[in-house]
């Protein structure tokens, strides 16, 4: 619209009126008729003609404006169409141009590729020609040496030997090839036999001279000459003879047994492990000579690597041979002697020595693996990297360029994996990196010298070969080999279930030995033939077996600490087992006879025995975790735990509870108040088992496996049975108390409540059955509070008090009470009430307060009896009950109380 003026002014409207976003026709009509409206308002008349003329002029202008706008739009459309056609033609020409350029580049690229392929083929052909030429030169030279030796002339070889290390290596290569030729030669001509003898004689003499040179340098600690001889022999026969010479003359194997025999060393060291077969003794430290042997092995390996890495071309292979010799000859021989001696003494001694030796061996292997990962493997990779980079310069490493080793193959695979992770080609990326790192021969020599100087810093070695520090934390070349060495040492003792069978047998014998005092006490108390037979079996078993006491550091003593675990929930009328408040400390100020009620005694449950059983099991678990394969640990722990739970319940807890139940059967004797101590100990045992389960078992079986679910089911089954047994014992105890109180009350004489006027003892002390009953109740309360938790205390004391209340209600309706006897009866009821009030149970207090009011029936005058029965607490009792008490008044008939209340 830039070519047109704003039409708003032509209508007398503000500028930009028609360009506004929101156009309202009513406002336009008001604007163009504003003058006519004002005029009409002034004249107070409405004339339509002025409005008609105004609207006609506006309509004409709008039509004219519309025509001009349509003309402009048509012109712009024509211009736009022209411009679009031009643009389309230009784009078509541009696309054709780009297509032509692309085609030209493709042709050029094809031509370049053809030239490159031709160049590669030419290079390959030239390389093949060069190799054939080198091979022909080598064959020609080898034929010359063969002919010289056939004639008995070895001067050329002698000249090479005088040429230093490079000459000796060349002689070694030549002799190796000549020996291969004569070994494969099928001809039997005399000249060939003569040549073979000459070659063999020269080779034997050459090897002997090199070995003598190596041994002399070894004795003089001359690393340089050792390296020259070792590398020469490596080129001659692969280094087999020089490796044997190095290992056979190693001081470690010559001095490891010192001047004593292995048996005498094992005997002296074994005797130092005090209490190794003692069930109650802490597992001793590992065999001291074995620990010293492992310490010497660590020192030797760390020291020898500095020499081996400088001397031998394949140091990793020699390290394997040296370690194999140490494990198979020195360590295994002494370990077998030590274990055989321990096995002859006891199962426990064997298991403890086996576990401690395995732990020490594992520590040695872990230390060697760490040294391998941080020092040996990085250094070997530096050597292989420098070797590959220096293949074109044979003098750099003084080794043949075509030598291949297992460590080199490992190194290449590691570099390939690393380059693939970085997105590089596995065939060229690592080599390209090495070529960039090694600029010249001097730099390569410097780097190789640092790597071969026994560098122990993984970070420094990583800097040499461009590896990150994180890569050095991986697995070394000797990792799997060392694991196999460790496994081979103990395979015959662990594999095939050998260890687990021994451990289960020991656990069974240890549990029986721990329970010997319990069984002996039961036998002496019961005097049954069955107990004597069982004691005889246990005595025969424990004569040559042992059990452990403390677990290793894996358990952290958790199996013997008191926790807050619970075994089952208690409902109304049942004992709460294993709760944190189940056991209360003994109150102070009690007499000694009561204090002994809470003490443990032989022949029943004791926390010491329970702790011992759990400690034996904890040590067995520690050994299983140490010796068993990781995938079998959970099953082994489950097997040992099931064995513990079965023995703990069937051989200890339930027999003790059954004995206590049988002891409560005899109603002729006072109930044994030590029942509370047994219940208390059973609660402690439950909590100990729960804590032991959480701290010593769950960490090794997890919480999501079927093994965990099975163990939990067995544990809960044991605890549930214990809870049921304790509830039965508590109910049986309450029944026994009821019968004993009944027997005490049955001793009440008919004249106890009809005393003579001068019987002052009866008035002051009450009757004998009352004194005996209240004394028995006080001892029940004290024993209960000493051994039971608050919840169980209330339940038992409430049951006993309620039984006494019902018995007294019946008891008072059996004896005639005189006026003086009413005083004695009130004295008895006051003592009962005082004793029951000490229980601290409001419901019992209320009942015995009512009983106190009932005793007043025998004390008041007949005239006051009616008000006593109608106005006081006795008004809540039914008439029949009250009549039973009134009938026992001595004056019931004489005072017409029978007619009044019956």
PDB file of C-alpha atoms in Angstrom, residues 66 71 105 148 258 303 367 434 462 657 668 671 680 684 715 739 799 848 877:
ATOM      1  CA  UNK A  66     -12.729   0.525  -3.695  1.00  0.00           C
ATOM      2  CA  UNK A  71      -6.822  -1.693  -9.499  1.00  0.00           C
ATOM      3  CA  UNK A 105      33.412 -34.615  -8.624  1.00  0.00           C
ATOM      4  CA  UNK A 148      81.157 -74.328   6.498  1.00  0.00           C
ATOM      5  CA  UNK A 258      66.493 -73.135  56.382  1.00  0.00           C
ATOM      6  CA  UNK A 303      62.238 -57.640  44.298  1.00  0.00           C
ATOM      7  CA  UNK A 367      48.504 -58.489  47.096  1.00  0.00           C
ATOM      8  CA  UNK A 434      52.027 -45.402  18.917  1.00  0.00           C
ATOM      9  CA  UNK A 462      50.156 -45.140  32.207  1.00  0.00           C
ATOM     10  CA  UNK A 657      10.827 -76.997  78.848  1.00  0.00           C
ATOM     11  CA  UNK A 668       2.277 -82.705  96.588  1.00  0.00           C
ATOM     12  CA  UNK A 671       5.496 -75.296  92.575  1.00  0.00           C
ATOM     13  CA  UNK A 680      13.059 -65.535  81.340  1.00  0.00           C
ATOM     14  CA  UNK A 684      16.573 -64.274  76.106  1.00  0.00           C
ATOM     15  CA  UNK A 715      13.197 -69.798  62.514  1.00  0.00           C
ATOM     16  CA  UNK A 739      -3.653 -76.645  93.747  1.00  0.00           C
ATOM     17  CA  UNK A 799      -4.538 -65.036  87.343  1.00  0.00           C
ATOM     18  CA  UNK A 848     -10.116 -58.072  97.895  1.00  0.00           C
ATOM     19  CA  UNK A 877     -23.796 -59.011  95.808  1.00  0.00           C
TER      20      UNK A 877
END
